[in-house]
């Protein structure tokens, strides 16, 4: 997968060189290019922002540098990337969206700053490439860079070969399938007793069926406690089975 990221803070993406994504880059699974938007400015101050039409606080990112950047990275008439634009007003980012993006050959990320990017940039891009305006949640960041790091990690870990153990993706909470909207249950490793706290006996029993049921019950318990709105969407048979055993 090819990733292009346009930002006025390229240094934000140094973390992409570490851990799983760093390995994915080195093994060629991910081909990541970070571009400084100011490369497409032509004035002495390398200006990327201006005051908002209609008044209001803050500044807005000028359309010209963005138009030139998108044209340079994805020339009209050439191969077409999927443009991802983090924004507080976007559609919620979900595991399903991460899986959808993981199937794309080429993602182009636009990191806004200030009060956002002149809306004509996305309007014009939509005439020649698919565009996703994505929100990470109902909170406000200062720009798109951290959102892009989150999206790149969520998508990158789904790419075959990026994660050491493919099973761990299949067991993800929110992964499609029977555990569709269950939260992760508790996890444990050695030592068997730590500061007087023992690992639940069931996990040391070797009874894989009983362990699987226990894990599901714990996941259900946590989902009901922390995300009642997800629990409400569960198949009633699932909840009944849980309630019968709890
Ligand atoms: N889920 C989510 C996404 C963002 C986000 C993404 C990109 C940008 C670019 C500039 N800002 C700052 C901003 C603050 C308020 C209103 C508009 C823009 C951004 C915020 N915040 N929260």
PDB file of C-alpha atoms and ligand atoms in Angstrom:
ATOM      1  CA  UNK A   1       0.000   0.000   0.000  1.00  0.00           C
ATOM      2  CA  UNK A   2       1.152   3.493  -0.911  1.00  0.00           C
ATOM      3  CA  UNK A   3       0.550   6.336   1.563  1.00  0.00           C
ATOM      4  CA  UNK A   4       1.086  10.017   0.813  1.00  0.00           C
ATOM      5  CA  UNK A   5       0.691  12.501   3.657  1.00  0.00           C
ATOM      6  CA  UNK A   6       0.580  16.284   3.144  1.00  0.00           C
ATOM      7  CA  UNK A   7       1.196  18.431   6.224  1.00  0.00           C
ATOM      8  CA  UNK A   8       2.890  21.632   7.428  1.00  0.00           C
ATOM      9  CA  UNK A   9       4.409  19.549  10.250  1.00  0.00           C
ATOM     10  CA  UNK A  10       6.261  16.645   8.551  1.00  0.00           C
ATOM     11  CA  UNK A  11       8.089  15.896  11.800  1.00  0.00           C
ATOM     12  CA  UNK A  12       4.786  14.670  13.266  1.00  0.00           C
ATOM     13  CA  UNK A  13       5.255  11.511  11.180  1.00  0.00           C
ATOM     14  CA  UNK A  14       8.625  10.399  12.554  1.00  0.00           C
ATOM     15  CA  UNK A  15       6.701   7.802  14.671  1.00  0.00           C
ATOM     16  CA  UNK A  16       5.845   5.988  11.435  1.00  0.00           C
ATOM     17  CA  UNK A  17       9.469   4.805  11.387  1.00  0.00           C
ATOM     18  CA  UNK A  18       9.141   2.825  14.620  1.00  0.00           C
ATOM     19  CA  UNK A  19       7.447  -0.436  15.609  1.00  0.00           C
ATOM     20  CA  UNK A  20       5.131  -2.346  13.284  1.00  0.00           C
ATOM     21  CA  UNK A  21       4.729   0.420  10.760  1.00  0.00           C
ATOM     22  CA  UNK A  22       8.481   0.964  10.631  1.00  0.00           C
ATOM     23  CA  UNK A  23       8.938  -2.726   9.870  1.00  0.00           C
ATOM     24  CA  UNK A  24       6.158  -2.566   7.257  1.00  0.00           C
ATOM     25  CA  UNK A  25       7.986   0.326   5.596  1.00  0.00           C
ATOM     26  CA  UNK A  26      11.333  -1.475   5.658  1.00  0.00           C
ATOM     27  CA  UNK A  27       9.816  -4.672   4.228  1.00  0.00           C
ATOM     28  CA  UNK A  28       8.033  -2.732   1.505  1.00  0.00           C
ATOM     29  CA  UNK A  29       4.512  -3.517   2.748  1.00  0.00           C
ATOM     30  CA  UNK A  30       3.986   0.215   3.217  1.00  0.00           C
ATOM     31  CA  UNK A  31       5.397   2.878   0.892  1.00  0.00           C
ATOM     32  CA  UNK A  32       5.043   6.094   2.885  1.00  0.00           C
ATOM     33  CA  UNK A  33       5.857   9.574   1.584  1.00  0.00           C
ATOM     34  CA  UNK A  34       5.446  12.669   3.772  1.00  0.00           C
ATOM     35  CA  UNK A  35       5.216  16.017   1.959  1.00  0.00           C
ATOM     36  CA  UNK A  36       5.589  19.524   3.406  1.00  0.00           C
ATOM     37  CA  UNK A  37       2.685  21.615   2.077  1.00  0.00           C
ATOM     38  CA  UNK A  38       4.951  24.685   2.074  1.00  0.00           C
ATOM     39  CA  UNK A  39       6.780  23.129  -0.882  1.00  0.00           C
ATOM     40  CA  UNK A  40       3.817  24.381  -2.933  1.00  0.00           C
ATOM     41  CA  UNK A  41       3.943  27.983  -1.703  1.00  0.00           C
ATOM     42  CA  UNK A  42       5.712  30.660  -3.725  1.00  0.00           C
ATOM     43  CA  UNK A  43       5.919  33.699  -1.464  1.00  0.00           C
ATOM     44  CA  UNK A  44       8.803  34.677   0.771  1.00  0.00           C
ATOM     45  CA  UNK A  45       6.881  33.720   3.924  1.00  0.00           C
ATOM     46  CA  UNK A  46       5.657  30.423   2.464  1.00  0.00           C
ATOM     47  CA  UNK A  47       2.107  31.395   3.423  1.00  0.00           C
ATOM     48  CA  UNK A  48      -0.456  28.599   3.800  1.00  0.00           C
ATOM     49  CA  UNK A  49      -3.255  30.413   5.633  1.00  0.00           C
ATOM     50  CA  UNK A  50      -5.396  33.537   5.456  1.00  0.00           C
ATOM     51  CA  UNK A  51      -8.348  35.159   7.240  1.00  0.00           C
ATOM     52  CA  UNK A  52     -11.775  33.517   6.867  1.00  0.00           C
ATOM     53  CA  UNK A  53     -14.309  35.049   4.446  1.00  0.00           C
ATOM     54  CA  UNK A  54     -17.392  36.073   6.407  1.00  0.00           C
ATOM     55  CA  UNK A  55     -15.287  36.822   9.476  1.00  0.00           C
ATOM     56  CA  UNK A  56     -14.855  34.619  12.525  1.00  0.00           C
ATOM     57  CA  UNK A  57     -11.923  33.520  14.657  1.00  0.00           C
ATOM     58  CA  UNK A  58      -8.676  31.983  13.474  1.00  0.00           C
ATOM     59  CA  UNK A  59      -7.313  31.383  10.017  1.00  0.00           C
ATOM     60  CA  UNK A  60      -8.222  29.099   7.111  1.00  0.00           C
ATOM     61  CA  UNK A  61      -5.768  27.143   4.940  1.00  0.00           C
ATOM     62  CA  UNK A  62      -5.481  28.685   1.470  1.00  0.00           C
ATOM     63  CA  UNK A  63      -6.686  26.528  -1.476  1.00  0.00           C
ATOM     64  CA  UNK A  64      -3.794  27.257  -3.863  1.00  0.00           C
ATOM     65  CA  UNK A  65      -1.018  25.299  -2.085  1.00  0.00           C
ATOM     66  CA  UNK A  66      -3.374  22.365  -1.550  1.00  0.00           C
ATOM     67  CA  UNK A  67      -4.470  22.333  -5.191  1.00  0.00           C
ATOM     68  CA  UNK A  68      -0.870  22.344  -6.381  1.00  0.00           C
ATOM     69  CA  UNK A  69       0.112  19.658  -3.852  1.00  0.00           C
ATOM     70  CA  UNK A  70      -2.710  17.302  -4.864  1.00  0.00           C
ATOM     71  CA  UNK A  71      -1.955  17.903  -8.558  1.00  0.00           C
ATOM     72  CA  UNK A  72       1.760  17.195  -8.027  1.00  0.00           C
ATOM     73  CA  UNK A  73       1.202  14.033  -5.950  1.00  0.00           C
ATOM     74  CA  UNK A  74      -1.755  12.690  -7.977  1.00  0.00           C
ATOM     75  CA  UNK A  75      -1.557  14.324 -11.426  1.00  0.00           C
ATOM     76  CA  UNK A  76      -4.958  14.605 -13.148  1.00  0.00           C
ATOM     77  CA  UNK A  77      -5.424  11.772 -15.643  1.00  0.00           C
ATOM     78  CA  UNK A  78      -3.022   9.521 -13.724  1.00  0.00           C
ATOM     79  CA  UNK A  79      -3.729   6.817 -11.124  1.00  0.00           C
ATOM     80  CA  UNK A  80      -6.321   7.929  -8.594  1.00  0.00           C
ATOM     81  CA  UNK A  81      -5.762   7.783  -4.813  1.00  0.00           C
ATOM     82  CA  UNK A  82      -8.410   7.832  -2.113  1.00  0.00           C
ATOM     83  CA  UNK A  83      -8.177  11.213  -0.379  1.00  0.00           C
ATOM     84  CA  UNK A  84      -8.621  11.083   3.404  1.00  0.00           C
ATOM     85  CA  UNK A  85      -9.267  14.381   5.158  1.00  0.00           C
ATOM     86  CA  UNK A  86      -9.543  14.304   8.966  1.00  0.00           C
ATOM     87  CA  UNK A  87     -12.001  16.910  10.222  1.00  0.00           C
ATOM     88  CA  UNK A  88     -14.222  17.396  13.291  1.00  0.00           C
ATOM     89  CA  UNK A  89     -17.194  17.481  10.907  1.00  0.00           C
ATOM     90  CA  UNK A  90     -16.415  14.187   9.180  1.00  0.00           C
ATOM     91  CA  UNK A  91     -18.035  10.768   9.350  1.00  0.00           C
ATOM     92  CA  UNK A  92     -16.990   8.676  12.379  1.00  0.00           C
ATOM     93  CA  UNK A  93     -13.883   6.517  11.914  1.00  0.00           C
ATOM     94  CA  UNK A  94     -14.716   2.882  12.692  1.00  0.00           C
ATOM     95  CA  UNK A  95     -13.032  -0.492  12.445  1.00  0.00           C
ATOM     96  CA  UNK A  96     -15.209  -1.139   9.387  1.00  0.00           C
ATOM     97  CA  UNK A  97     -13.833   2.020   7.748  1.00  0.00           C
ATOM     98  CA  UNK A  98     -10.285   0.943   8.678  1.00  0.00           C
ATOM     99  CA  UNK A  99     -10.905  -2.411   6.960  1.00  0.00           C
ATOM    100  CA  UNK A 100     -12.326  -0.626   3.918  1.00  0.00           C
ATOM    101  CA  UNK A 101      -9.262   1.621   3.666  1.00  0.00           C
ATOM    102  CA  UNK A 102      -6.907  -1.348   4.179  1.00  0.00           C
ATOM    103  CA  UNK A 103      -8.136  -2.709   0.843  1.00  0.00           C
ATOM    104  CA  UNK A 104      -7.062   0.436  -1.024  1.00  0.00           C
ATOM    105  CA  UNK A 105      -3.806   0.473  -3.027  1.00  0.00           C
ATOM    106  CA  UNK A 106      -3.154   4.198  -2.438  1.00  0.00           C
ATOM    107  CA  UNK A 107      -4.257   6.571   0.308  1.00  0.00           C
ATOM    108  CA  UNK A 108      -3.545  10.316   0.204  1.00  0.00           C
ATOM    109  CA  UNK A 109      -3.930  12.102   3.552  1.00  0.00           C
ATOM    110  CA  UNK A 110      -4.532  15.858   3.831  1.00  0.00           C
ATOM    111  CA  UNK A 111      -3.626  17.219   7.276  1.00  0.00           C
ATOM    112  CA  UNK A 112      -5.430  20.476   7.930  1.00  0.00           C
ATOM    113  CA  UNK A 113      -4.504  23.023  10.579  1.00  0.00           C
ATOM    114  CA  UNK A 114      -5.980  26.327  11.837  1.00  0.00           C
ATOM    115  CA  UNK A 115      -9.793  26.254  11.362  1.00  0.00           C
ATOM    116  CA  UNK A 116      -9.506  23.852   8.447  1.00  0.00           C
ATOM    117  CA  UNK A 117      -8.845  23.803   4.707  1.00  0.00           C
ATOM    118  CA  UNK A 118     -10.755  26.048   2.245  1.00  0.00           C
ATOM    119  CA  UNK A 119     -13.771  23.898   1.369  1.00  0.00           C
ATOM    120  CA  UNK A 120     -13.204  24.294  -2.356  1.00  0.00           C
ATOM    121  CA  UNK A 121     -10.165  21.983  -2.110  1.00  0.00           C
ATOM    122  CA  UNK A 122     -12.312  18.969  -1.197  1.00  0.00           C
ATOM    123  CA  UNK A 123     -15.057  20.060  -3.591  1.00  0.00           C
ATOM    124  CA  UNK A 124     -12.563  20.124  -6.482  1.00  0.00           C
ATOM    125  CA  UNK A 125     -10.832  16.894  -5.399  1.00  0.00           C
ATOM    126  CA  UNK A 126     -14.184  15.085  -5.379  1.00  0.00           C
ATOM    127  CA  UNK A 127     -14.468  15.719  -9.126  1.00  0.00           C
ATOM    128  CA  UNK A 128     -11.507  13.399  -9.754  1.00  0.00           C
ATOM    129  CA  UNK A 129     -10.967  11.112  -6.723  1.00  0.00           C
ATOM    130  CA  UNK A 130     -12.931   9.513  -3.888  1.00  0.00           C
ATOM    131  CA  UNK A 131     -12.774  11.643  -0.733  1.00  0.00           C
ATOM    132  CA  UNK A 132     -13.465  10.603   2.868  1.00  0.00           C
ATOM    133  CA  UNK A 133     -13.852  13.347   5.452  1.00  0.00           C
ATOM    134  CA  UNK A 134     -13.234  11.471   8.711  1.00  0.00           C
ATOM    135  CA  UNK A 135     -13.774  12.386  12.367  1.00  0.00           C
ATOM    136  CA  UNK A 136     -12.015  10.435  15.111  1.00  0.00           C
ATOM    137  CA  UNK A 137     -14.642  11.293  17.672  1.00  0.00           C
ATOM    138  CA  UNK A 138     -16.533  14.070  19.374  1.00  0.00           C
ATOM    139  CA  UNK A 139     -13.521  16.006  20.605  1.00  0.00           C
ATOM    140  CA  UNK A 140     -11.469  18.723  18.940  1.00  0.00           C
ATOM    141  CA  UNK A 141      -7.816  18.391  17.918  1.00  0.00           C
ATOM    142  CA  UNK A 142      -5.610  21.272  16.751  1.00  0.00           C
ATOM    143  CA  UNK A 143      -4.971  19.669  13.369  1.00  0.00           C
ATOM    144  CA  UNK A 144      -5.190  16.514  11.279  1.00  0.00           C
ATOM    145  CA  UNK A 145      -1.733  15.013  11.950  1.00  0.00           C
ATOM    146  CA  UNK A 146      -2.578  13.016  15.070  1.00  0.00           C
ATOM    147  CA  UNK A 147      -5.767  11.791  13.383  1.00  0.00           C
ATOM    148  CA  UNK A 148      -3.718  10.578  10.400  1.00  0.00           C
ATOM    149  CA  UNK A 149      -1.325   8.719  12.736  1.00  0.00           C
ATOM    150  CA  UNK A 150      -4.330   6.976  14.297  1.00  0.00           C
ATOM    151  CA  UNK A 151      -5.871   6.082  10.932  1.00  0.00           C
ATOM    152  CA  UNK A 152      -2.532   4.877   9.512  1.00  0.00           C
ATOM    153  CA  UNK A 153      -1.954   2.643  12.544  1.00  0.00           C
ATOM    154  CA  UNK A 154      -5.514   1.236  12.503  1.00  0.00           C
ATOM    155  CA  UNK A 155      -5.275   0.537   8.752  1.00  0.00           C
ATOM    156  CA  UNK A 156      -1.632  -0.589   8.734  1.00  0.00           C
ATOM    157  CA  UNK A 157      -2.155  -3.292  11.380  1.00  0.00           C
ATOM    158  CA  UNK A 158      -4.819  -4.861   9.140  1.00  0.00           C
ATOM    159  CA  UNK A 159      -2.423  -5.314   6.223  1.00  0.00           C
ATOM    160  CA  UNK A 160      -1.336  -8.948   5.803  1.00  0.00           C
ATOM    161  CA  UNK A 161       2.162  -9.427   7.191  1.00  0.00           C
ATOM    162  CA  UNK A 162       2.293  -6.232   9.237  1.00  0.00           C
ATOM    163  CA  UNK A 163       1.225  -7.861  12.492  1.00  0.00           C
ATOM    164  CA  UNK A 164       3.267 -10.858  13.608  1.00  0.00           C
ATOM    165  CA  UNK A 165       0.191 -12.807  14.555  1.00  0.00           C
ATOM    166  CA  UNK A 166      -2.658 -12.608  12.038  1.00  0.00           C
ATOM    167  CA  UNK A 167      -5.026 -14.169  14.591  1.00  0.00           C
ATOM    168  CA  UNK A 168      -4.885 -11.112  16.801  1.00  0.00           C
ATOM    169  CA  UNK A 169      -6.602  -9.076  14.078  1.00  0.00           C
ATOM    170  CA  UNK A 170      -9.311 -11.685  13.571  1.00  0.00           C
ATOM    171  CA  UNK A 171     -10.087 -11.560  17.324  1.00  0.00           C
ATOM    172  CA  UNK A 172     -10.250  -7.761  17.398  1.00  0.00           C
ATOM    173  CA  UNK A 173     -13.175  -6.246  19.202  1.00  0.00           C
ATOM    174  CA  UNK A 174     -15.323  -4.538  16.535  1.00  0.00           C
ATOM    175  CA  UNK A 175     -14.000  -7.046  13.973  1.00  0.00           C
ATOM    176  CA  UNK A 176     -16.814  -8.411  11.802  1.00  0.00           C
ATOM    177  CA  UNK A 177     -18.275 -11.679  13.015  1.00  0.00           C
ATOM    178  CA  UNK A 178     -19.770 -13.154  16.161  1.00  0.00           C
ATOM    179  CA  UNK A 179     -17.911 -10.788  18.497  1.00  0.00           C
ATOM    180  CA  UNK A 180     -18.993  -7.857  16.281  1.00  0.00           C
ATOM    181  CA  UNK A 181     -19.440  -5.185  18.940  1.00  0.00           C
ATOM    182  CA  UNK A 182     -17.953  -6.640  22.096  1.00  0.00           C
ATOM    183  CA  UNK A 183     -15.158  -4.861  23.928  1.00  0.00           C
ATOM    184  CA  UNK A 184     -11.905  -6.665  24.683  1.00  0.00           C
ATOM    185  CA  UNK A 185     -11.967  -8.658  27.910  1.00  0.00           C
ATOM    186  CA  UNK A 186      -9.126  -8.705  30.493  1.00  0.00           C
ATOM    187  CA  UNK A 187      -5.754 -10.197  29.517  1.00  0.00           C
ATOM    188  CA  UNK A 188      -3.084 -11.772  31.745  1.00  0.00           C
ATOM    189  CA  UNK A 189       0.437 -13.120  31.492  1.00  0.00           C
ATOM    190  CA  UNK A 190       3.133 -14.452  33.868  1.00  0.00           C
ATOM    191  CA  UNK A 191       3.650 -14.348  36.829  1.00  0.00           C
ATOM    192  CA  UNK A 192       0.589 -16.377  38.010  1.00  0.00           C
ATOM    193  CA  UNK A 193       0.426 -14.243  41.168  1.00  0.00           C
ATOM    194  CA  UNK A 194       1.487 -10.603  41.206  1.00  0.00           C
ATOM    195  CA  UNK A 195       1.280  -8.394  44.325  1.00  0.00           C
ATOM    196  CA  UNK A 196      -1.122 -10.945  45.798  1.00  0.00           C
ATOM    197  CA  UNK A 197      -3.387 -10.953  42.720  1.00  0.00           C
ATOM    198  CA  UNK A 198      -3.797 -14.342  41.060  1.00  0.00           C
ATOM    199  CA  UNK A 199      -4.673 -14.940  37.420  1.00  0.00           C
ATOM    200  CA  UNK A 200      -8.254 -16.349  37.159  1.00  0.00           C
ATOM    201  CA  UNK A 201      -7.990 -20.140  37.615  1.00  0.00           C
ATOM    202  CA  UNK A 202     -10.021 -20.840  34.474  1.00  0.00           C
ATOM    203  CA  UNK A 203      -7.174 -19.443  32.345  1.00  0.00           C
ATOM    204  CA  UNK A 204      -4.746 -21.970  33.833  1.00  0.00           C
ATOM    205  CA  UNK A 205      -7.173 -24.885  33.456  1.00  0.00           C
ATOM    206  CA  UNK A 206      -6.399 -25.790  29.866  1.00  0.00           C
ATOM    207  CA  UNK A 207     -10.155 -26.225  29.226  1.00  0.00           C
ATOM    208  CA  UNK A 208     -10.290 -24.256  25.959  1.00  0.00           C
ATOM    209  CA  UNK A 209     -14.092 -24.325  25.664  1.00  0.00           C
ATOM    210  CA  UNK A 210     -14.555 -23.081  29.210  1.00  0.00           C
ATOM    211  CA  UNK A 211     -11.846 -20.469  28.675  1.00  0.00           C
ATOM    212  CA  UNK A 212     -13.580 -19.201  25.520  1.00  0.00           C
ATOM    213  CA  UNK A 213     -16.898 -18.949  27.401  1.00  0.00           C
ATOM    214  CA  UNK A 214     -15.245 -17.147  30.308  1.00  0.00           C
ATOM    215  CA  UNK A 215     -13.585 -14.670  27.957  1.00  0.00           C
ATOM    216  CA  UNK A 216     -16.873 -13.997  26.200  1.00  0.00           C
ATOM    217  CA  UNK A 217     -18.630 -13.449  29.513  1.00  0.00           C
ATOM    218  CA  UNK A 218     -15.943 -11.034  30.632  1.00  0.00           C
ATOM    219  CA  UNK A 219     -16.163  -9.192  27.294  1.00  0.00           C
ATOM    220  CA  UNK A 220     -19.934  -8.983  27.664  1.00  0.00           C
ATOM    221  CA  UNK A 221     -19.630  -7.786  31.258  1.00  0.00           C
ATOM    222  CA  UNK A 222     -17.192  -5.042  30.205  1.00  0.00           C
ATOM    223  CA  UNK A 223     -19.346  -4.070  27.216  1.00  0.00           C
ATOM    224  CA  UNK A 224     -22.481  -3.775  29.347  1.00  0.00           C
ATOM    225  CA  UNK A 225     -20.557  -1.698  31.893  1.00  0.00           C
ATOM    226  CA  UNK A 226     -18.566   0.599  29.584  1.00  0.00           C
ATOM    227  CA  UNK A 227     -20.585   0.725  26.347  1.00  0.00           C
ATOM    228  CA  UNK A 228     -24.264   0.034  27.158  1.00  0.00           C
ATOM    229  CA  UNK A 229     -25.227   1.378  23.743  1.00  0.00           C
ATOM    230  CA  UNK A 230     -23.155  -1.373  22.079  1.00  0.00           C
ATOM    231  CA  UNK A 231     -24.559  -4.004  24.444  1.00  0.00           C
ATOM    232  CA  UNK A 232     -28.083  -2.867  23.515  1.00  0.00           C
ATOM    233  CA  UNK A 233     -27.304  -3.789  19.886  1.00  0.00           C
ATOM    234  CA  UNK A 234     -26.209  -7.334  20.752  1.00  0.00           C
ATOM    235  CA  UNK A 235     -28.289 -10.332  19.747  1.00  0.00           C
ATOM    236  CA  UNK A 236     -30.673 -10.906  22.717  1.00  0.00           C
ATOM    237  CA  UNK A 237     -29.702 -14.600  22.682  1.00  0.00           C
ATOM    238  CA  UNK A 238     -26.121 -13.515  23.383  1.00  0.00           C
ATOM    239  CA  UNK A 239     -27.190 -11.399  26.340  1.00  0.00           C
ATOM    240  CA  UNK A 240     -29.529 -14.127  27.666  1.00  0.00           C
ATOM    241  CA  UNK A 241     -26.720 -16.666  27.550  1.00  0.00           C
ATOM    242  CA  UNK A 242     -24.510 -14.182  29.387  1.00  0.00           C
ATOM    243  CA  UNK A 243     -27.171 -13.371  31.987  1.00  0.00           C
ATOM    244  CA  UNK A 244     -27.885 -17.049  32.584  1.00  0.00           C
ATOM    245  CA  UNK A 245     -24.232 -17.627  33.424  1.00  0.00           C
ATOM    246  CA  UNK A 246     -23.496 -14.464  35.409  1.00  0.00           C
TER     247      UNK A 246
HETATM  248  N1  LIG B   1     -12.168  14.118  15.447  1.00  0.00           N
HETATM  249  C1  LIG B   1     -11.467  15.296  15.235  1.00  0.00           C
HETATM  250  C2  LIG B   1     -10.797  15.716  14.071  1.00  0.00           C
HETATM  251  C3  LIG B   1     -10.266  16.943  14.367  1.00  0.00           C
HETATM  252  C4  LIG B   1      -9.510  17.831  13.452  1.00  0.00           C
HETATM  253  C5  LIG B   1      -9.020  17.334  12.235  1.00  0.00           C
HETATM  254  C6  LIG B   1      -8.368  18.169  11.356  1.00  0.00           C
HETATM  255  C7  LIG B   1      -8.209  19.523  11.690  1.00  0.00           C
HETATM  256  C8  LIG B   1      -7.648  20.630  11.015  1.00  0.00           C
HETATM  257  C9  LIG B   1      -7.780  21.725  11.851  1.00  0.00           C
HETATM  258  N2  LIG B   1      -8.399  21.328  12.989  1.00  0.00           N
HETATM  259  C10 LIG B   1      -8.715  22.221  14.102  1.00  0.00           C
HETATM  260  C11 LIG B   1     -10.172  22.593  14.083  1.00  0.00           C
HETATM  261  C12 LIG B   1     -10.785  22.904  15.272  1.00  0.00           C
HETATM  262  C13 LIG B   1     -12.132  23.278  15.288  1.00  0.00           C
HETATM  263  C14 LIG B   1     -12.845  23.363  14.110  1.00  0.00           C
HETATM  264  C15 LIG B   1     -12.228  23.049  12.906  1.00  0.00           C
HETATM  265  C16 LIG B   1     -10.871  22.665  12.890  1.00  0.00           C
HETATM  266  C17 LIG B   1      -8.673  19.998  12.927  1.00  0.00           C
HETATM  267  C18 LIG B   1      -9.317  19.144  13.816  1.00  0.00           C
HETATM  268  N3  LIG B   1     -10.587  17.279  15.625  1.00  0.00           N
HETATM  269  N4  LIG B   1     -11.311  16.254  16.146  1.00  0.00           N
END
